[in-house]
Short mmCIF file of C-alpha atoms in Angstrom, two decimals:
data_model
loop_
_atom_site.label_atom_id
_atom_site.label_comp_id
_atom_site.label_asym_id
_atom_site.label_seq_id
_atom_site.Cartn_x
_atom_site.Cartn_y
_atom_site.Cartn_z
CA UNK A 1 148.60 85.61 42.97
CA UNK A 2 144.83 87.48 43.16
CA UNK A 3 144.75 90.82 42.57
CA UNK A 4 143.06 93.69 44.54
CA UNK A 5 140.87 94.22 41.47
CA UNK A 6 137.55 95.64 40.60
CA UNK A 7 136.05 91.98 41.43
CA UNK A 8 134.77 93.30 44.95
CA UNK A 9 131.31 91.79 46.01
CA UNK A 10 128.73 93.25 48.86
CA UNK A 11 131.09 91.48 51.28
CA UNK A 12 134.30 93.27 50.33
CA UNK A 13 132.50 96.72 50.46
CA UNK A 14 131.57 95.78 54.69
CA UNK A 15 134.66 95.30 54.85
CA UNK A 16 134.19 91.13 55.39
CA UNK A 17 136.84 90.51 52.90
CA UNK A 18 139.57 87.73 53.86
CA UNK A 19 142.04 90.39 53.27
CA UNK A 20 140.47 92.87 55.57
CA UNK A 21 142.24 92.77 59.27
CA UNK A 22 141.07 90.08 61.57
CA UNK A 23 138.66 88.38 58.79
CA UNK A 24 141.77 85.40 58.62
CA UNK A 25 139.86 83.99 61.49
CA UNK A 26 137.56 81.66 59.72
CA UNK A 27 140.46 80.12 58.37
CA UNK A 28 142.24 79.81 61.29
CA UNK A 29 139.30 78.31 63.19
CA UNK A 30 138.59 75.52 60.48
CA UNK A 31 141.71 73.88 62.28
CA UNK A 32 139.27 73.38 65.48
CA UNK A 33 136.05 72.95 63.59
CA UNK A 34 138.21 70.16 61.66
CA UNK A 35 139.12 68.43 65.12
CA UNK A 36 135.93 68.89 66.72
CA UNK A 37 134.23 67.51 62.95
CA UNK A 38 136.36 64.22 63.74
CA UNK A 39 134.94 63.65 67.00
CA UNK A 40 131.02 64.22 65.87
CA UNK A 41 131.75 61.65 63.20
CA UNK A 42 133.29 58.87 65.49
CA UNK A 43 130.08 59.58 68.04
CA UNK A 44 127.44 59.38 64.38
CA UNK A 45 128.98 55.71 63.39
CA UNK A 46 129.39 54.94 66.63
CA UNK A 47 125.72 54.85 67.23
CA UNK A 48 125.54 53.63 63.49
CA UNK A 49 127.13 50.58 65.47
CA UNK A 50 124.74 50.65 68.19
CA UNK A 51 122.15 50.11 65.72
CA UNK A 52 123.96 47.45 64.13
CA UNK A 53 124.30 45.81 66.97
CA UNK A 54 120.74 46.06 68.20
CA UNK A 55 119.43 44.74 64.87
CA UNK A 56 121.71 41.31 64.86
CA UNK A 57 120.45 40.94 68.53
CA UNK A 58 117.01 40.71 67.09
CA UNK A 59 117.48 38.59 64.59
CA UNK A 60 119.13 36.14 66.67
CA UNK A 61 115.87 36.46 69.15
CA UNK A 62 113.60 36.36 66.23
CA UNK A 63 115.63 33.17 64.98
CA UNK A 64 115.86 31.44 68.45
CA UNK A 65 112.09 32.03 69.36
CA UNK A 66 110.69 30.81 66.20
CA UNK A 67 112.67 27.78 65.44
CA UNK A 68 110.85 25.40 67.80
CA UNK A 69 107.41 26.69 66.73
CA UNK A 70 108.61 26.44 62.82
CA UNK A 71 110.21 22.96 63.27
CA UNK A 72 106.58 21.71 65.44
CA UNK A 73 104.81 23.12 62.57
CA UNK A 74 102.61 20.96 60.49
CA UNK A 75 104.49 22.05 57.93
CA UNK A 76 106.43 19.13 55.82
CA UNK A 77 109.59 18.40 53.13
CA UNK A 78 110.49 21.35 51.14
CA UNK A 79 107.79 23.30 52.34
CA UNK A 80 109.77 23.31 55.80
CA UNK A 81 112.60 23.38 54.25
CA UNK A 82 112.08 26.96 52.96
CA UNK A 83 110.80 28.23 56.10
CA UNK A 84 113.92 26.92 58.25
CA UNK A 85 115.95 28.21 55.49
CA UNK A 86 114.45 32.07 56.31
CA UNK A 87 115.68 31.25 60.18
CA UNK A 88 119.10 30.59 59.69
CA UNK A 89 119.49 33.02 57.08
CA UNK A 90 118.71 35.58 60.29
CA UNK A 91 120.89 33.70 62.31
CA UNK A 92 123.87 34.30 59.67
CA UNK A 93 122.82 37.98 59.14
CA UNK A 94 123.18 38.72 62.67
CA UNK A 95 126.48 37.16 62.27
CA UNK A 96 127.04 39.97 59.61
CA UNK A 97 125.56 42.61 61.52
CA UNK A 98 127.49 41.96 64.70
CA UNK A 99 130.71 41.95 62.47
CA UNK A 100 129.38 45.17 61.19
CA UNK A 101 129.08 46.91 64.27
CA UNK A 102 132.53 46.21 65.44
CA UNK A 103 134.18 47.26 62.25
CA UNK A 104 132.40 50.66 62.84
CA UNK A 105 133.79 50.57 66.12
CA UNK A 106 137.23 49.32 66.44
CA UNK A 107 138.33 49.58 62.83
CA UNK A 108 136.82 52.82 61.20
CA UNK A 109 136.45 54.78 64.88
CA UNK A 110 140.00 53.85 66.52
CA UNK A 111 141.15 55.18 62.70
CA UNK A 112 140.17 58.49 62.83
CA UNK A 113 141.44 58.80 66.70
CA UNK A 114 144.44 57.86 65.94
CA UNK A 115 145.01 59.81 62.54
CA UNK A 116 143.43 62.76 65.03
CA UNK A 117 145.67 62.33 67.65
CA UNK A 118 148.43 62.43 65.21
CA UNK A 119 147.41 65.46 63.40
CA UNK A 120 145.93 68.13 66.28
CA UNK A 121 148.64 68.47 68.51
CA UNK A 122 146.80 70.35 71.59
CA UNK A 123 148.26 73.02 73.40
CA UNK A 124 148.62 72.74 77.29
CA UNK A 125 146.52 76.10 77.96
CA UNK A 126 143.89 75.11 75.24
CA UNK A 127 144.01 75.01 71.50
CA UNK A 128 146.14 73.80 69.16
CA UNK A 129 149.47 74.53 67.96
CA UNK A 130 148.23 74.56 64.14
CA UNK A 131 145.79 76.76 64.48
CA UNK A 132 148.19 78.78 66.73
CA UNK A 133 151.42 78.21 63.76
CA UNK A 134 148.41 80.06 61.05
CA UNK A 135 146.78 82.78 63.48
CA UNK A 136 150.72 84.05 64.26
CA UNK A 137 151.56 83.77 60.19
CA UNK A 138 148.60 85.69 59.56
CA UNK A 139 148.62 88.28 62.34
CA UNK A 140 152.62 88.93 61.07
CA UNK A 141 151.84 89.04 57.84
CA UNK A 142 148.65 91.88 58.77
CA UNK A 143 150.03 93.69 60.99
CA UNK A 144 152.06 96.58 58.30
CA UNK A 145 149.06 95.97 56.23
CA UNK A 146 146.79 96.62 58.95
CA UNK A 147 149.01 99.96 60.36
CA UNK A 148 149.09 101.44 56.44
CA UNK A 149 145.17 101.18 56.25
CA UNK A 150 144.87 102.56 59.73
CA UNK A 151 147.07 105.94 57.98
CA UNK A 152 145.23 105.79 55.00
CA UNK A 153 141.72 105.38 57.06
CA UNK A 154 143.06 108.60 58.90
CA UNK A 155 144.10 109.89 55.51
CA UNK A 156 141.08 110.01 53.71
CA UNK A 157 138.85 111.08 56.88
CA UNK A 158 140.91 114.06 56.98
CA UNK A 159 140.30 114.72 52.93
CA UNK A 160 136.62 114.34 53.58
CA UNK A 161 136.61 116.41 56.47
CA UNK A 162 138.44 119.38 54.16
CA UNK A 163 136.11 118.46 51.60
CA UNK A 164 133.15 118.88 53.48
CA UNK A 165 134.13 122.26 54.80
CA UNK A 166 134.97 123.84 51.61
CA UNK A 167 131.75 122.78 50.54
CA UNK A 168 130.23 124.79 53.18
CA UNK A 169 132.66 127.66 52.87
CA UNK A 170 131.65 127.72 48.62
CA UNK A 171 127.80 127.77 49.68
CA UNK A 172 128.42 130.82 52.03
CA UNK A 173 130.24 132.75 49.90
CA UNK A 174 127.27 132.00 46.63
CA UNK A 175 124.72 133.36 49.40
CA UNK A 176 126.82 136.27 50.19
CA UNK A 177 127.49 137.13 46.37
CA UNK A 178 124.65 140.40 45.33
CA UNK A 179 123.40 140.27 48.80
CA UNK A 180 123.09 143.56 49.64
CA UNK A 181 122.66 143.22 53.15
CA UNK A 182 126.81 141.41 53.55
CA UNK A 183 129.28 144.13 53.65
CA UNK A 184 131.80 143.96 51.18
CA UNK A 185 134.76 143.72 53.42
CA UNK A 186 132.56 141.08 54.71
CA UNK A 187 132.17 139.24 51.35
CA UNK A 188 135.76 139.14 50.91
CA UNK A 189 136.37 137.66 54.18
CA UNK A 190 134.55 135.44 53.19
CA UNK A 191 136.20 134.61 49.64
CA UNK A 192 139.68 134.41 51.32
CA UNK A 193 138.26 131.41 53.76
CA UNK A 194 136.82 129.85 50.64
CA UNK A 195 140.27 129.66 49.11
CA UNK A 196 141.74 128.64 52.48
CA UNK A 197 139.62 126.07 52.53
CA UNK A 198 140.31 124.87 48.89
CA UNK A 199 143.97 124.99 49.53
CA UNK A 200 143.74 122.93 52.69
CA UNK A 201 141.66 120.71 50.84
CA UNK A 202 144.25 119.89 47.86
CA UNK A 203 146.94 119.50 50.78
CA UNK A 204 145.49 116.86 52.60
CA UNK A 205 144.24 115.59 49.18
CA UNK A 206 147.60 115.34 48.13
CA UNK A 207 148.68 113.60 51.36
CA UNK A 208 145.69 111.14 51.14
CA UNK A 209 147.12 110.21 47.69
CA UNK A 210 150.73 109.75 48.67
CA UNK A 211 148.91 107.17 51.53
CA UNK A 212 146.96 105.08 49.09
CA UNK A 213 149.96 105.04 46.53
CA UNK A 214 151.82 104.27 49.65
CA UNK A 215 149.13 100.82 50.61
CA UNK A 216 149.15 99.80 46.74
CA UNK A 217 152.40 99.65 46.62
CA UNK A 218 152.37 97.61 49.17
CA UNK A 219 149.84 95.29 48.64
CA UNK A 220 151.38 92.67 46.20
CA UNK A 221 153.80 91.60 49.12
CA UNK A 222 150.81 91.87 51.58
CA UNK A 223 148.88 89.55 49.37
CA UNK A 224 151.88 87.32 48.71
CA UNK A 225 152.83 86.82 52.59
CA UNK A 226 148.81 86.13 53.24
CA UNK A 227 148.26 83.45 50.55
CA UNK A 228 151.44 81.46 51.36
CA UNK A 229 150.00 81.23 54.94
CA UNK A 230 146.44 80.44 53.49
CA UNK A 231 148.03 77.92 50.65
CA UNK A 232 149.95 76.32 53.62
CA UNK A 233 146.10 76.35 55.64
CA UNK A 234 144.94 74.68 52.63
CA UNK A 235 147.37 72.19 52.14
CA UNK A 236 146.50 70.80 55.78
CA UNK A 237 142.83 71.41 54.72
CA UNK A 238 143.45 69.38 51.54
CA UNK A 239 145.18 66.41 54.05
CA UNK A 240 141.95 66.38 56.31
CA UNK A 241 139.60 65.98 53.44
CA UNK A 242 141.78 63.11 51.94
CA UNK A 243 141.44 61.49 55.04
CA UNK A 244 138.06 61.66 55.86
CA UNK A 245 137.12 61.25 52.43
CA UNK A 246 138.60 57.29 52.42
CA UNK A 247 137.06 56.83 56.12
CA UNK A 248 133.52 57.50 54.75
CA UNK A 249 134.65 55.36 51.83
CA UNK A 250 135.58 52.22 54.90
CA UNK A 251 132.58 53.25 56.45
CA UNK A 252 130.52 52.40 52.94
CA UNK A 253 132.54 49.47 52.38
CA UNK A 254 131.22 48.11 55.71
CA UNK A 255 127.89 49.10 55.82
CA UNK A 256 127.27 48.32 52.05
CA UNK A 257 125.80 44.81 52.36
CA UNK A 258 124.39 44.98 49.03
CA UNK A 259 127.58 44.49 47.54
CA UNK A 260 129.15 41.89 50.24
CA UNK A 261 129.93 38.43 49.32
CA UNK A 262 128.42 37.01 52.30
CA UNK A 263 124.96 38.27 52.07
CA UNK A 264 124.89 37.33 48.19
CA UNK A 265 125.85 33.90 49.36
CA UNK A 266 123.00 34.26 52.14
CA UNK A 267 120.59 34.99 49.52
CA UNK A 268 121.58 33.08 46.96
CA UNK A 269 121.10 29.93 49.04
CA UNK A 270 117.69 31.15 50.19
CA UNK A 271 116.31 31.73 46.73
CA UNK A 272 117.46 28.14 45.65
CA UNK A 273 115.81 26.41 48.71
CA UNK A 274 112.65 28.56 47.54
CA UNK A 275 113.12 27.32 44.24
CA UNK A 276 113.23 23.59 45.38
CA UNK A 277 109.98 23.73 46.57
CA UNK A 278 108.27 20.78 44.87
CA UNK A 279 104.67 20.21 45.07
CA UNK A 280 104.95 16.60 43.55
CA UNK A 281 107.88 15.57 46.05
CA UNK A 282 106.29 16.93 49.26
CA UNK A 283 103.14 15.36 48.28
CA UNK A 284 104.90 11.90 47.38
CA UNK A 285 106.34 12.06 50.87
CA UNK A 286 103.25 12.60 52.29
CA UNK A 287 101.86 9.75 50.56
CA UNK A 288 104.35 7.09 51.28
CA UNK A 289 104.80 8.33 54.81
CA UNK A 290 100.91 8.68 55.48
CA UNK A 291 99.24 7.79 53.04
CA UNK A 292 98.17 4.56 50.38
CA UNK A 293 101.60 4.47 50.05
CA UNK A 294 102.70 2.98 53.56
CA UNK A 295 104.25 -0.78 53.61
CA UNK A 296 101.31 -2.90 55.31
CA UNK A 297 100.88 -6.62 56.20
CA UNK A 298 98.01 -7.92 55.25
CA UNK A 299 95.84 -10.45 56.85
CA UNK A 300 96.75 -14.26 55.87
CA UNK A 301 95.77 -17.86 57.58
CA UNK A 302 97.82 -18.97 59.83
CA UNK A 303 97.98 -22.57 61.40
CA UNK A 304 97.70 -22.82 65.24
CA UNK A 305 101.10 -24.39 66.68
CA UNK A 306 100.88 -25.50 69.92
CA UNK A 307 102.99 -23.96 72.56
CA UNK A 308 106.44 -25.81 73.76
CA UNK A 309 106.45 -26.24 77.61
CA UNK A 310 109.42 -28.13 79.81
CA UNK A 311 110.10 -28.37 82.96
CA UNK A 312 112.96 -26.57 84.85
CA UNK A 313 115.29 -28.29 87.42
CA UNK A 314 115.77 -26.13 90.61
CA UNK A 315 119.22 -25.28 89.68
CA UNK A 316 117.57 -23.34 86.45
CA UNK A 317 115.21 -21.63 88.76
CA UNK A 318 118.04 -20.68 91.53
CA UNK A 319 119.52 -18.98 88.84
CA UNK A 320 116.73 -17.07 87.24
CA UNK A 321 115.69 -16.09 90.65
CA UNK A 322 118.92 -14.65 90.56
CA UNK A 323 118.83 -13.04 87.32
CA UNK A 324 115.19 -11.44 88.47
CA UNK A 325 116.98 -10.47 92.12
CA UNK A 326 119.36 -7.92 90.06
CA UNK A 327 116.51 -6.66 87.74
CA UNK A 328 113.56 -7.83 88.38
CA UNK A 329 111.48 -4.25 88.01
CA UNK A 330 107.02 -4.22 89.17
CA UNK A 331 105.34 -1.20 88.52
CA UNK A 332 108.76 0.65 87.50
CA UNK A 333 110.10 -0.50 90.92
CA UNK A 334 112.95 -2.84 92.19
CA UNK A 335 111.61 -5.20 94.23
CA UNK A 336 113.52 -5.82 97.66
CA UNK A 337 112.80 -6.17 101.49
CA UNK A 338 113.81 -3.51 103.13
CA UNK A 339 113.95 -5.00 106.71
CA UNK A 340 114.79 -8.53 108.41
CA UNK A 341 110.96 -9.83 108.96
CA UNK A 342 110.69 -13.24 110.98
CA UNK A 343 107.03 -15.40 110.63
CA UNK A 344 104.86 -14.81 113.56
CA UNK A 345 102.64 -17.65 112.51
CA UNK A 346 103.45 -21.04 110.32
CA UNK A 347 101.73 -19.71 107.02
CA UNK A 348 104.24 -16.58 107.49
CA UNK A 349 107.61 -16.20 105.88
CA UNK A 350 110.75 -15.32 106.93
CA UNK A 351 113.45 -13.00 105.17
CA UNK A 352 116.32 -10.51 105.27
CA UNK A 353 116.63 -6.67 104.51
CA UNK A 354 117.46 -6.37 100.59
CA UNK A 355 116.49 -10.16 100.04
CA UNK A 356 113.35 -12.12 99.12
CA UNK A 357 112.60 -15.71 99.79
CA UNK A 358 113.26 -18.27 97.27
CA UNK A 359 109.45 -19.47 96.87
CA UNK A 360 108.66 -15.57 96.26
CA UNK A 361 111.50 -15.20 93.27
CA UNK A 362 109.67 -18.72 92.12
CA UNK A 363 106.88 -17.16 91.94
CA UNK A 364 107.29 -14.12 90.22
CA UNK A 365 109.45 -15.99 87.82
CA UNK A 366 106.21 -18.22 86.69
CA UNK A 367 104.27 -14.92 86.35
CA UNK A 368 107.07 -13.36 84.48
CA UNK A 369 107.37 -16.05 82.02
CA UNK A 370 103.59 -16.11 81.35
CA UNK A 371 103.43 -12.48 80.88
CA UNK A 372 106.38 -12.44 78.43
#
């Protein structure tokens, strides 16, 4: 239990001392500053996650608008390799990122509301009932404490006061002693208030004594009803900072990447296809894709062989002009009439809507065969 001791600072003498009346109030208002702490730490990491989020959306833009330019690149083998590599190592941090921002969010934030909800149990005309439970312990336990200070206050104005006007009574009777001009019935008017005065004085010193004897008697129990309230304050105190002290700790665990598996991984993999960059492999590729080292044929004498012809029978051509009917393709086109026409003269032909003549599919069939 403290002690009322000598250890008083600048504070205790203006009377800002926790065990002054009133001065419980800090304590009493950590309860709200604790609530009101929780709710400017879920709005921080929540735009922590904003950020989060914002950064894995640009690496995924970064990522998406450079891998057509990187792949089109001139750019070849291991060389490209490494450069890809960079891309979809973005691609898989903004993966992270993303997962990042909604631990922050749904994990670490929903957390805290719920352990908040849970410990701040709000009152229905404002406040809180904790803070309410300590400011009615504390205001109890003050309240005698408070009422003997207000005597003793009272107590030891009145001393003063009797103090001060023996003083003044002692000075007027010094300047009235050998003054020739005071009457001596006067002077000993005077003498009899002095010792009026110094009687009055050791009466209301005696009752200012009795007062503070009175108030330190009392204080042990004072200060033993005041720190069970405060040890009870700090107990919650020491529950909030346990808390908060392993949500910062989630918080690190999430936002420490430097220690995460899947950005080692990441980077591991990066540095090796870094590492794999071969000058003698990309420039073998070159060379036997490219260069001297391309399969060629070269020139040799050939003998002329005369070309096989025979004739077809007109069942052979009836059915290649059939064949060429269904696919027969000039210029990119299918080639089909695509109205009845009848010969207006005797060198004209005659045909149907979606067929051709015979002699016409003969035709094109000769062509076609000595153009393939």
């Amino acid at each position: 239990m403290s002690t009322l001791s000598a250890e008083t600072g600048p504070e205790d003498a203006n009377n800002q001392s926790f065990w002054m009346p009133g001065n419980y109030q800090q304590t009493v208002k950590r309860t709200e500053d604790a609530f009101q702490a929780c709710n400017d730490i879920v709005a921080c990491f929540q735009e922590r996650a904003r950020v989060e989020r914002q950064y894995a959306q640009q690496l995924s833009e970064w990522s998406t608008k450079w891998k057509p330019l990187v792949d089109a690149s001139p750019l070849y083998g291991s060389l490209l390799q490494a450069w890809q590599c960079f891309l979809s190592s973005a691609d898989r941090f903004s993966s992270l990122h993303s997962s990042i921002c909604r631990a922050l969010v749904s994990e670490d934030g929903d957390r805290i509301r719920t352990w908040q909800k849970e410990t701040f149990h709000k009152k229905i005309f404002g406040g809180f009932k904790e803070s309410q439970d300590f400011e009615t312990g504390f205001s109890r336990a003050q309240k005698p404490w408070a009422k003997r200070l207000k005597k003793l206050e009272k107590a030891k104005s009145a001393f003063h006061k009797a103090c001060r006007k023996e003083h003044m009574a002692r000075e007027r009777e010094a300047h009235a002693q050998g003054n020739p001009d005071i009457a001596i019935e006067k002077q000993r008017k005077i003498q009899e208030e002095t010792e009026l005065a110094h009687q009055e004085t050791e009466k209301v010193r005696a009752r200012y004594e009795k007062v503070l004897e009175e108030v330190t008697r009392y204080a042990p129990r004072y200060m033993e009803e005041m720190e069970s309230i405060f040890d009870q304050s700090q107990e919650e105190e020491r529950k909030r900072i346990s808390f908060l002290k392993q949500a910062f700790l989630s918080i690190h665990r999430h936002l420490d990447v430097t220690n995460n598996e899947s950005v080692k991984a990441v980077y591991n993999e990066l540095h090796n296809t870094l590492m794999s960059i071969s000058e003698q492999e990309d420039l073998r590729w070159w060379k036997n894709t490219h260069g001297p080292g391309m399969p060629t044929d070269w020139p040799q004498f050939q003998e002329w062989t005369p070309d096989k012809k025979h004739k077809k029978g007109k069942k052979e051509v009836e059915q290649k002009a059939v064949v060429m009917e269904r696919s027969l393709m000039i210029g990119g086109v299918r080639v089909r009439a695509l109205y009845d026409y009848v010969g207006q003269e005797t060198d004209e032909l005659s045909f149907k809507a979606g067929k051709l003549p015979l002699f016409i599919w003969c035709v094109l069939s000769y062509y076609f065969n000595v153009l393939s």
